[in-house]
PDB file of C-alpha atoms in Angstrom:
ATOM      1  CA  MET A 241      11.868  22.804   8.641  1.00  0.00           C
ATOM      2  CA  THR A 242      14.451  20.461   7.116  1.00  0.00           C
ATOM      3  CA  ARG A 243      11.820  17.733   6.943  1.00  0.00           C
ATOM      4  CA  GLN A 244       9.400  20.089   5.152  1.00  0.00           C
ATOM      5  CA  PHE A 245      12.134  21.116   2.685  1.00  0.00           C
ATOM      6  CA  LYS A 246      12.848  17.482   1.845  1.00  0.00           C
ATOM      7  CA  TRP A 247       9.147  16.773   1.327  1.00  0.00           C
ATOM      8  CA  ASP A 248       8.537  19.411  -1.360  1.00  0.00           C
ATOM      9  CA  SER A 249      11.958  19.028  -2.938  1.00  0.00           C
ATOM     10  CA  GLY A 250      11.266  15.304  -3.288  1.00  0.00           C
ATOM     11  CA  ILE A 251       7.914  15.972  -4.989  1.00  0.00           C
ATOM     12  CA  GLY A 252       9.523  18.528  -7.323  1.00  0.00           C
ATOM     13  CA  LEU A 253      12.400  16.219  -8.262  1.00  0.00           C
ATOM     14  CA  LEU A 254      10.017  13.310  -8.834  1.00  0.00           C
ATOM     15  CA  GLY A 255       7.962  15.562 -11.120  1.00  0.00           C
ATOM     16  CA  LEU A 256      11.072  16.559 -13.054  1.00  0.00           C
ATOM     17  CA  LEU A 257      12.195  12.952 -13.418  1.00  0.00           C
ATOM     18  CA  LEU A 258       8.736  11.859 -14.597  1.00  0.00           C
ATOM     19  CA  LEU A 259       8.649  14.747 -17.077  1.00  0.00           C
ATOM     20  CA  PHE A 260      11.918  13.539 -18.623  1.00  0.00           C
ATOM     21  CA  VAL A 261      10.678   9.930 -18.806  1.00  0.00           C
ATOM     22  CA  GLY A 262       7.215  10.844 -20.122  1.00  0.00           C
ATOM     23  CA  SER A 263       8.603  13.256 -22.702  1.00  0.00           C
ATOM     24  CA  TYR A 264      11.189  10.715 -23.863  1.00  0.00           C
ATOM     25  CA  ILE A 265       8.458   8.080 -24.397  1.00  0.00           C
ATOM     26  CA  GLY A 266       6.190  10.664 -26.014  1.00  0.00           C
ATOM     27  CA  LEU A 267       8.888  11.907 -28.387  1.00  0.00           C
ATOM     28  CA  PHE A 268      10.781   8.722 -29.271  1.00  0.00           C
ATOM     29  CA  VAL A 269       8.791   5.609 -28.305  1.00  0.00           C
ATOM     30  CA  ALA A 270       5.089   6.377 -28.874  1.00  0.00           C
ATOM     31  CA  PRO A 271       3.863   5.909 -32.449  1.00  0.00           C
ATOM     32  CA  SER A 272       3.035   8.910 -34.632  1.00  0.00           C
ATOM     33  CA  GLU A 273      -0.656   9.615 -35.233  1.00  0.00           C
ATOM     34  CA  ARG A 274      -2.205   8.542 -38.548  1.00  0.00           C
ATOM     35  CA  TYR A 275      -3.278  12.014 -39.741  1.00  0.00           C
ATOM     36  CA  MET A 276      -1.409  14.518 -37.596  1.00  0.00           C
ATOM     37  CA  GLY A 277       1.889  12.625 -37.813  1.00  0.00           C
ATOM     38  CA  GLU A 278       4.634  13.870 -35.482  1.00  0.00           C
ATOM     39  CA  VAL A 279       2.732  17.053 -34.593  1.00  0.00           C
ATOM     40  CA  GLN A 280       0.402  15.016 -32.368  1.00  0.00           C
ATOM     41  CA  ARG A 281       3.350  14.547 -29.953  1.00  0.00           C
ATOM     42  CA  ILE A 282       2.562  18.071 -28.676  1.00  0.00           C
ATOM     43  CA  MET A 283      -0.381  16.376 -26.923  1.00  0.00           C
ATOM     44  CA  TYR A 284       1.972  14.874 -24.294  1.00  0.00           C
ATOM     45  CA  VAL A 285       2.710  18.323 -22.871  1.00  0.00           C
ATOM     46  CA  HIS A 286      -0.398  20.235 -23.951  1.00  0.00           C
ATOM     47  CA  VAL A 287      -3.034  17.969 -22.365  1.00  0.00           C
ATOM     48  CA  PRO A 288      -1.177  17.542 -19.009  1.00  0.00           C
ATOM     49  CA  CYS A 289      -0.802  21.343 -18.777  1.00  0.00           C
ATOM     50  CA  ALA A 290      -4.533  21.772 -19.542  1.00  0.00           C
ATOM     51  CA  TRP A 291      -5.654  19.132 -16.997  1.00  0.00           C
ATOM     52  CA  ASN A 292      -3.399  20.505 -14.287  1.00  0.00           C
ATOM     53  CA  ALA A 293      -4.246  24.156 -14.979  1.00  0.00           C
ATOM     54  CA  MET A 294      -7.922  23.330 -14.389  1.00  0.00           C
ATOM     55  CA  LEU A 295      -7.088  21.192 -11.354  1.00  0.00           C
ATOM     56  CA  VAL A 296      -4.929  23.933  -9.825  1.00  0.00           C
ATOM     57  CA  TYR A 297      -7.658  26.530 -10.473  1.00  0.00           C
ATOM     58  CA  MET A 298     -10.109  24.199  -8.748  1.00  0.00           C
ATOM     59  CA  LEU A 299      -7.738  24.052  -5.764  1.00  0.00           C
ATOM     60  CA  ALA A 300      -7.606  27.873  -5.798  1.00  0.00           C
ATOM     61  CA  PHE A 301     -11.416  27.887  -5.689  1.00  0.00           C
ATOM     62  CA  ILE A 302     -11.505  25.461  -2.722  1.00  0.00           C
ATOM     63  CA  PHE A 303      -8.753  27.390  -0.885  1.00  0.00           C
ATOM     64  CA  ALA A 304     -10.654  30.633  -1.522  1.00  0.00           C
ATOM     65  CA  ILE A 305     -13.801  29.241   0.111  1.00  0.00           C
ATOM     66  CA  ILE A 306     -11.784  28.004   3.120  1.00  0.00           C
ATOM     67  CA  SER A 307     -10.002  31.377   3.296  1.00  0.00           C
ATOM     68  CA  LEU A 308     -13.342  33.228   3.397  1.00  0.00           C
ATOM     69  CA  TRP A 309     -14.623  30.804   5.998  1.00  0.00           C
ATOM     70  CA  THR A 310     -11.622  30.741   8.347  1.00  0.00           C
ATOM     71  CA  HIS A 311      -9.838  34.091   7.637  1.00  0.00           C
ATOM     72  CA  ARG A 312      -6.535  32.300   8.231  1.00  0.00           C
ATOM     73  CA  PRO A 313      -3.470  33.645   6.347  1.00  0.00           C
ATOM     74  CA  LYS A 314      -2.310  30.198   5.234  1.00  0.00           C
ATOM     75  CA  TRP A 315      -5.436  29.713   3.095  1.00  0.00           C
ATOM     76  CA  ASP A 316      -5.030  33.134   1.516  1.00  0.00           C
ATOM     77  CA  ALA A 317      -1.420  32.234   0.704  1.00  0.00           C
ATOM     78  CA  ALA A 318      -2.579  28.894  -0.748  1.00  0.00           C
ATOM     79  CA  THR A 319      -5.232  30.640  -2.895  1.00  0.00           C
ATOM     80  CA  THR A 320      -2.665  33.092  -4.270  1.00  0.00           C
ATOM     81  CA  ALA A 321      -0.140  30.339  -4.931  1.00  0.00           C
ATOM     82  CA  ALA A 322      -2.681  28.174  -6.767  1.00  0.00           C
ATOM     83  CA  ALA A 323      -3.926  31.109  -8.865  1.00  0.00           C
ATOM     84  CA  GLU A 324      -0.359  32.038  -9.865  1.00  0.00           C
ATOM     85  CA  VAL A 325       0.705  28.475 -10.747  1.00  0.00           C
ATOM     86  CA  GLY A 326      -2.576  28.069 -12.653  1.00  0.00           C
ATOM     87  CA  ILE A 327      -1.675  31.151 -14.703  1.00  0.00           C
ATOM     88  CA  VAL A 328       1.726  29.637 -15.580  1.00  0.00           C
ATOM     89  CA  LEU A 329       0.133  26.364 -16.775  1.00  0.00           C
ATOM     90  CA  ASN A 330      -2.691  28.239 -18.523  1.00  0.00           C
ATOM     91  CA  SER A 331      -0.147  30.384 -20.431  1.00  0.00           C
ATOM     92  CA  LEU A 332       1.822  27.287 -21.439  1.00  0.00           C
ATOM     93  CA  LEU A 333      -1.266  25.453 -22.680  1.00  0.00           C
ATOM     94  CA  LEU A 334      -2.291  28.463 -24.791  1.00  0.00           C
ATOM     95  CA  VAL A 335       1.157  28.716 -26.401  1.00  0.00           C
ATOM     96  CA  GLN A 336       1.378  24.937 -27.001  1.00  0.00           C
ATOM     97  CA  GLY A 337      -2.154  24.960 -28.415  1.00  0.00           C
ATOM     98  CA  SER A 338      -1.298  27.861 -30.675  1.00  0.00           C
ATOM     99  CA  ILE A 339       1.716  25.970 -32.077  1.00  0.00           C
ATOM    100  CA  TRP A 340      -0.439  22.866 -32.589  1.00  0.00           C
ATOM    101  CA  ALA A 341      -3.145  24.989 -34.267  1.00  0.00           C
ATOM    102  CA  ARG A 342      -0.609  26.477 -36.693  1.00  0.00           C
ATOM    103  CA  ALA A 343       0.512  22.996 -37.716  1.00  0.00           C
ATOM    104  CA  THR A 344      -2.954  21.428 -38.032  1.00  0.00           C
ATOM    105  CA  TRP A 345      -5.430  24.282 -38.703  1.00  0.00           C
ATOM    106  CA  GLY A 346      -2.984  26.578 -40.506  1.00  0.00           C
ATOM    107  CA  VAL A 347      -3.542  29.493 -38.092  1.00  0.00           C
ATOM    108  CA  TRP A 348      -1.897  30.517 -34.823  1.00  0.00           C
ATOM    109  CA  TRP A 349      -5.180  31.577 -33.272  1.00  0.00           C
ATOM    110  CA  ASP A 350      -8.918  31.280 -33.861  1.00  0.00           C
ATOM    111  CA  TRP A 351     -11.733  32.795 -31.817  1.00  0.00           C
ATOM    112  CA  ASP A 352     -13.059  29.293 -31.284  1.00  0.00           C
ATOM    113  CA  VAL A 353     -15.093  28.686 -28.108  1.00  0.00           C
ATOM    114  CA  ARG A 354     -12.425  26.479 -26.412  1.00  0.00           C
ATOM    115  CA  LEU A 355      -9.572  28.850 -27.216  1.00  0.00           C
ATOM    116  CA  THR A 356     -11.557  31.931 -26.240  1.00  0.00           C
ATOM    117  CA  THR A 357     -12.779  30.537 -22.904  1.00  0.00           C
ATOM    118  CA  SER A 358      -9.209  29.379 -22.121  1.00  0.00           C
ATOM    119  CA  LEU A 359      -7.910  32.897 -22.801  1.00  0.00           C
ATOM    120  CA  ILE A 360     -10.689  34.385 -20.635  1.00  0.00           C
ATOM    121  CA  MET A 361      -9.720  31.929 -17.865  1.00  0.00           C
ATOM    122  CA  LEU A 362      -6.139  33.247 -17.985  1.00  0.00           C
ATOM    123  CA  LEU A 363      -7.264  36.885 -17.973  1.00  0.00           C
ATOM    124  CA  LEU A 364      -9.688  36.320 -15.075  1.00  0.00           C
ATOM    125  CA  PHE A 365      -7.046  34.771 -12.819  1.00  0.00           C
ATOM    126  CA  ALA A 366      -4.483  37.402 -13.882  1.00  0.00           C
ATOM    127  CA  GLY A 367      -7.156  39.901 -12.788  1.00  0.00           C
ATOM    128  CA  VAL A 368      -7.312  38.195  -9.370  1.00  0.00           C
ATOM    129  CA  LEU A 369      -3.577  38.773  -8.846  1.00  0.00           C
ATOM    130  CA  ALA A 370      -3.800  42.328 -10.215  1.00  0.00           C
ATOM    131  CA  LEU A 371      -6.677  43.123  -7.838  1.00  0.00           C
ATOM    132  CA  ARG A 372      -4.673  41.635  -4.974  1.00  0.00           C
ATOM    133  CA  SER A 373      -1.741  43.927  -5.644  1.00  0.00           C
ATOM    134  CA  PHE A 374      -3.959  47.028  -5.304  1.00  0.00           C
ATOM    135  CA  VAL A 375      -5.192  46.210  -1.765  1.00  0.00           C
ATOM    136  CA  HIS A 376      -2.745  46.984   1.041  1.00  0.00           C
ATOM    137  CA  ASP A 377      -4.706  45.859   4.091  1.00  0.00           C
ATOM    138  CA  ALA A 378      -3.920  42.138   4.541  1.00  0.00           C
ATOM    139  CA  SER A 379      -7.343  41.117   5.798  1.00  0.00           C
ATOM    140  CA  ARG A 380      -9.209  42.999   3.081  1.00  0.00           C
ATOM    141  CA  ARG A 381      -6.738  41.690   0.468  1.00  0.00           C
ATOM    142  CA  ALA A 382      -7.480  38.103   1.515  1.00  0.00           C
ATOM    143  CA  THR A 383     -11.245  38.686   1.279  1.00  0.00           C
ATOM    144  CA  TRP A 384     -11.049  40.331  -2.150  1.00  0.00           C
ATOM    145  CA  THR A 385      -8.688  37.632  -3.442  1.00  0.00           C
ATOM    146  CA  ALA A 386     -11.066  34.890  -2.285  1.00  0.00           C
ATOM    147  CA  ILE A 387     -14.155  36.544  -3.793  1.00  0.00           C
ATOM    148  CA  ALA A 388     -12.383  37.290  -7.087  1.00  0.00           C
ATOM    149  CA  THR A 389     -11.066  33.695  -7.262  1.00  0.00           C
ATOM    150  CA  ILE A 390     -14.576  32.283  -6.772  1.00  0.00           C
ATOM    151  CA  VAL A 391     -15.892  34.569  -9.541  1.00  0.00           C
ATOM    152  CA  ALA A 392     -12.986  33.673 -11.865  1.00  0.00           C
ATOM    153  CA  PHE A 393     -13.569  29.960 -11.326  1.00  0.00           C
ATOM    154  CA  VAL A 394     -16.987  30.199 -13.040  1.00  0.00           C
ATOM    155  CA  ASP A 395     -15.144  30.030 -16.384  1.00  0.00           C
ATOM    156  CA  VAL A 396     -13.286  26.772 -15.593  1.00  0.00           C
ATOM    157  CA  PRO A 397     -16.203  24.306 -16.078  1.00  0.00           C
ATOM    158  CA  LEU A 398     -17.107  26.306 -19.170  1.00  0.00           C
ATOM    159  CA  VAL A 399     -13.626  25.630 -20.621  1.00  0.00           C
ATOM    160  CA  TYR A 400     -14.010  21.906 -19.946  1.00  0.00           C
ATOM    161  CA  PHE A 401     -17.545  21.409 -21.252  1.00  0.00           C
ATOM    162  CA  CYS A 402     -17.688  23.999 -24.073  1.00  0.00           C
ATOM    163  CA  VAL A 403     -16.463  21.509 -26.696  1.00  0.00           C
ATOM    164  CA  ARG A 404     -19.477  19.299 -25.889  1.00  0.00           C
ATOM    165  CA  TRP A 405     -22.021  22.096 -25.565  1.00  0.00           C
ATOM    166  CA  TRP A 406     -21.097  24.126 -28.658  1.00  0.00           C
ATOM    167  CA  ARG A 407     -19.573  23.500 -32.068  1.00  0.00           C
ATOM    168  CA  SER A 408     -15.825  23.840 -31.802  1.00  0.00           C
ATOM    169  CA  LEU A 409     -12.749  23.372 -33.962  1.00  0.00           C
ATOM    170  CA  HIS A 410     -11.114  21.855 -30.903  1.00  0.00           C
ATOM    171  CA  GLN A 411     -11.693  18.128 -30.473  1.00  0.00           C
ATOM    172  CA  VAL A 412     -13.761  16.745 -27.585  1.00  0.00           C
ATOM    173  CA  GLN A 413     -11.987  14.953 -24.709  1.00  0.00           C
ATOM    174  CA  SER A 414     -10.423  11.607 -25.671  1.00  0.00           C
ATOM    175  CA  THR A 415     -10.676   8.502 -23.488  1.00  0.00           C
ATOM    176  CA  PRO A 416      -8.237   5.564 -23.145  1.00  0.00           C
ATOM    177  CA  ASP A 417     -10.707   3.644 -25.369  1.00  0.00           C
ATOM    178  CA  THR A 418     -10.135   6.040 -28.273  1.00  0.00           C
ATOM    179  CA  VAL A 419      -6.350   6.419 -27.873  1.00  0.00           C
ATOM    180  CA  ALA A 420      -3.640   3.801 -28.536  1.00  0.00           C
ATOM    181  CA  PRO A 421      -2.163   2.355 -25.269  1.00  0.00           C
ATOM    182  CA  MET A 422       1.342   3.572 -26.180  1.00  0.00           C
ATOM    183  CA  MET A 423      -0.060   7.099 -26.423  1.00  0.00           C
ATOM    184  CA  VAL A 424      -1.841   6.847 -23.056  1.00  0.00           C
ATOM    185  CA  VAL A 425       1.374   5.929 -21.168  1.00  0.00           C
ATOM    186  CA  PRO A 426       3.387   9.154 -21.816  1.00  0.00           C
ATOM    187  CA  LEU A 427       0.216  11.210 -21.425  1.00  0.00           C
ATOM    188  CA  ARG A 428      -0.383   9.842 -17.927  1.00  0.00           C
ATOM    189  CA  ILE A 429       3.274  10.030 -16.889  1.00  0.00           C
ATOM    190  CA  ASN A 430       3.469  13.678 -17.949  1.00  0.00           C
ATOM    191  CA  ALA A 431       0.148  14.443 -16.257  1.00  0.00           C
ATOM    192  CA  PHE A 432       1.583  13.247 -12.917  1.00  0.00           C
ATOM    193  CA  ALA A 433       4.888  14.996 -13.681  1.00  0.00           C
ATOM    194  CA  ILE A 434       3.208  18.375 -14.184  1.00  0.00           C
ATOM    195  CA  LEU A 435       1.009  17.750 -11.127  1.00  0.00           C
ATOM    196  CA  PHE A 436       4.060  17.116  -8.891  1.00  0.00           C
ATOM    197  CA  ILE A 437       5.899  20.132 -10.314  1.00  0.00           C
ATOM    198  CA  ALA A 438       2.784  22.266  -9.744  1.00  0.00           C
ATOM    199  CA  ILE A 439       2.555  21.058  -6.119  1.00  0.00           C
ATOM    200  CA  TRP A 440       6.216  22.015  -5.588  1.00  0.00           C
ATOM    201  CA  MET A 441       5.645  25.443  -7.153  1.00  0.00           C
ATOM    202  CA  MET A 442       2.491  26.082  -5.086  1.00  0.00           C
ATOM    203  CA  THR A 443       4.293  25.121  -1.875  1.00  0.00           C
ATOM    204  CA  GLN A 444       7.182  27.479  -2.615  1.00  0.00           C
ATOM    205  CA  ARG A 445       4.875  30.328  -3.609  1.00  0.00           C
ATOM    206  CA  ALA A 446       2.611  29.892  -0.573  1.00  0.00           C
ATOM    207  CA  ARG A 447       5.615  29.883   1.751  1.00  0.00           C
ATOM    208  CA  LEU A 448       6.897  33.097   0.179  1.00  0.00           C
ATOM    209  CA  GLU A 449       3.466  34.709   0.618  1.00  0.00           C
ATOM    210  CA  LEU A 450       3.318  33.721   4.296  1.00  0.00           C
ATOM    211  CA  ASP A 451       6.847  35.078   4.882  1.00  0.00           C
ATOM    212  CA  ARG A 452       5.887  38.378   3.231  1.00  0.00           C
ATOM    213  CA  ARG A 453       2.761  38.642   5.349  1.00  0.00           C
ATOM    214  CA  ARG A 454       4.784  37.966   8.509  1.00  0.00           C
ATOM    215  CA  GLN A 455       7.237  40.696   7.503  1.00  0.00           C
ATOM    216  CA  ASP A 456       4.350  43.127   6.840  1.00  0.00           C
ATOM    217  CA  GLN A 457       2.930  42.423  10.299  1.00  0.00           C
ATOM    218  CA  VAL A 458       6.313  43.115  11.902  1.00  0.00           C
ATOM    219  CA  SER A 459       6.892  46.370  10.006  1.00  0.00           C
ATOM    220  CA  GLU A 460       3.276  47.630  10.373  1.00  0.00           C
ATOM    221  CA  PRO A 461       3.639  48.977  13.984  1.00  0.00           C
ATOM    222  CA  GLU A 462       6.822  50.799  12.891  1.00  0.00           C
ATOM    223  CA  ARG A 463       4.910  52.531  10.087  1.00  0.00           C
ATOM    224  CA  LEU A 464       2.102  53.528  12.460  1.00  0.00           C
ATOM    225  CA  ALA A 465       4.413  54.843  15.205  1.00  0.00           C
ATOM    226  CA  PRO A 466       4.294  58.654  15.534  1.00  0.00           C
ATOM    227  CA  ILE A 467       7.316  60.653  14.406  1.00  0.00           C
ATOM    228  CA  GLY A 468       9.510  61.553  17.365  1.00  0.00           C
ATOM    229  CA  GLY A 469       8.185  58.794  19.645  1.00  0.00           C
ATOM    230  CA  SER A 470       5.131  58.813  21.892  1.00  0.00           C
ATOM    231  CA  ASN A 471       2.501  61.564  21.574  1.00  0.00           C
ATOM    232  CA  ASN A 472       0.959  60.933  25.006  1.00  0.00           C
ATOM    233  CA  ALA A 473       2.783  63.841  26.624  1.00  0.00           C
TER     234      ALA A 473
ATOM    235  CA  MET B 133      -0.477   8.740 -48.649  1.00  0.00           C
ATOM    236  CA  PRO B 134      -4.097   9.903 -48.048  1.00  0.00           C
ATOM    237  CA  ASP B 135      -5.108  13.570 -48.255  1.00  0.00           C
ATOM    238  CA  GLY B 136      -5.017  15.675 -45.090  1.00  0.00           C
ATOM    239  CA  VAL B 137      -1.991  13.941 -43.607  1.00  0.00           C
ATOM    240  CA  ILE B 138       0.621  16.218 -42.028  1.00  0.00           C
ATOM    241  CA  ILE B 139       4.155  15.361 -43.105  1.00  0.00           C
ATOM    242  CA  GLY B 140       7.073  16.329 -40.860  1.00  0.00           C
ATOM    243  CA  GLY B 141       6.241  18.875 -38.201  1.00  0.00           C
ATOM    244  CA  TRP B 142       9.123  18.101 -35.820  1.00  0.00           C
ATOM    245  CA  ASN B 143       9.918  21.836 -35.695  1.00  0.00           C
ATOM    246  CA  TYR B 144       6.493  22.477 -34.122  1.00  0.00           C
ATOM    247  CA  VAL B 145       7.014  19.647 -31.629  1.00  0.00           C
ATOM    248  CA  ILE B 146      10.471  20.929 -30.641  1.00  0.00           C
ATOM    249  CA  ALA B 147       9.090  24.469 -30.276  1.00  0.00           C
ATOM    250  CA  ALA B 148       6.231  23.273 -28.010  1.00  0.00           C
ATOM    251  CA  TYR B 149       8.515  21.191 -25.759  1.00  0.00           C
ATOM    252  CA  SER B 150      11.183  23.922 -25.588  1.00  0.00           C
ATOM    253  CA  ILE B 151       8.638  26.583 -24.620  1.00  0.00           C
ATOM    254  CA  THR B 152       7.179  24.276 -21.961  1.00  0.00           C
ATOM    255  CA  ALA B 153      10.617  23.631 -20.447  1.00  0.00           C
ATOM    256  CA  ALA B 154      11.550  27.317 -20.655  1.00  0.00           C
ATOM    257  CA  GLY B 155       8.259  28.404 -19.062  1.00  0.00           C
ATOM    258  CA  LEU B 156       8.516  25.985 -16.146  1.00  0.00           C
ATOM    259  CA  LEU B 157      12.188  26.830 -15.574  1.00  0.00           C
ATOM    260  CA  ALA B 158      11.543  30.581 -15.774  1.00  0.00           C
ATOM    261  CA  TYR B 159       8.788  30.381 -13.156  1.00  0.00           C
ATOM    262  CA  ALA B 160      10.878  28.164 -10.855  1.00  0.00           C
ATOM    263  CA  TRP B 161      13.745  30.661 -11.273  1.00  0.00           C
ATOM    264  CA  SER B 162      11.439  33.588 -10.474  1.00  0.00           C
ATOM    265  CA  LEU B 163      10.353  31.829  -7.259  1.00  0.00           C
ATOM    266  CA  ALA B 164      13.972  31.335  -6.233  1.00  0.00           C
ATOM    267  CA  LEU B 165      14.818  34.975  -7.036  1.00  0.00           C
ATOM    268  CA  ARG B 166      11.838  36.309  -5.067  1.00  0.00           C
ATOM    269  CA  ARG B 167      12.776  34.150  -2.106  1.00  0.00           C
ATOM    270  CA  ARG B 168      16.367  35.377  -2.269  1.00  0.00           C
ATOM    271  CA  LYS B 169      15.217  39.002  -2.524  1.00  0.00           C
ATOM    272  CA  PHE B 170      12.949  38.517   0.495  1.00  0.00           C
ATOM    273  CA  ARG B 171      15.777  37.016   2.563  1.00  0.00           C
ATOM    274  CA  THR B 172      18.114  39.869   1.608  1.00  0.00           C
ATOM    275  CA  GLN B 173      15.449  42.409   2.636  1.00  0.00           C
ATOM    276  CA  GLU B 174      14.871  40.597   5.912  1.00  0.00           C
ATOM    277  CA  GLU B 175      18.583  40.551   6.743  1.00  0.00           C
ATOM    278  CA  GLY B 176      19.047  44.161   5.722  1.00  0.00           C
TER     279      GLY B 176
END
């Protein structure tokens, strides 16, 4: 138990440390962009949140398939944890993007294809957690969560590819060839930072879910017991 | 200075970084609170 605690705490602390280093380089060392000036520095938190939100949703999708396949509680807990952490990162990327849009496009929001699909992605996974809260039977809850997660995941590739498939205000994905090396460094550091923090969060959330399920299993026979003891008499 | 260049904008950058930090901290805090609540329930 102590060993497990050290493992995820270490990952979380490493993530935090990297986030400080990456943000420092992004804010004070990396050059400002030719047209967007200082505002472009939002990229060093916005893009890592976007990458990791999609990665975490993909993990939720994989965990959901394994959960359906095996019916083991740990995979249901992992699916729930990944969906919830994905929602946190998805919310952050929408807020950061909105701030960036206000500075560069002059509006807080536009019903652009990238922004709209990202909002739908958030609502779909929020729907997964809402659906989960309505089902009381643990086994049925796990099945519904897995199915809903698989359905919700359909939007994730759409978010990634929509800027290539349709006309969008949002720029297409950059590559290290199109970005200055000093801009790539903080971007990558923060990407790993958010990834490590997300892993820590998912581990904590999954553990909480498993503990809750264990408690439900213990209290279930008490709820089902007849009032006044045995009714065999 | 060519047209279409954004001057300043540090307030937007600070807002984006502050919201990111606040969001991550708030979620981490909520995890800790839920865990604490669960332990209290289990003991009680």
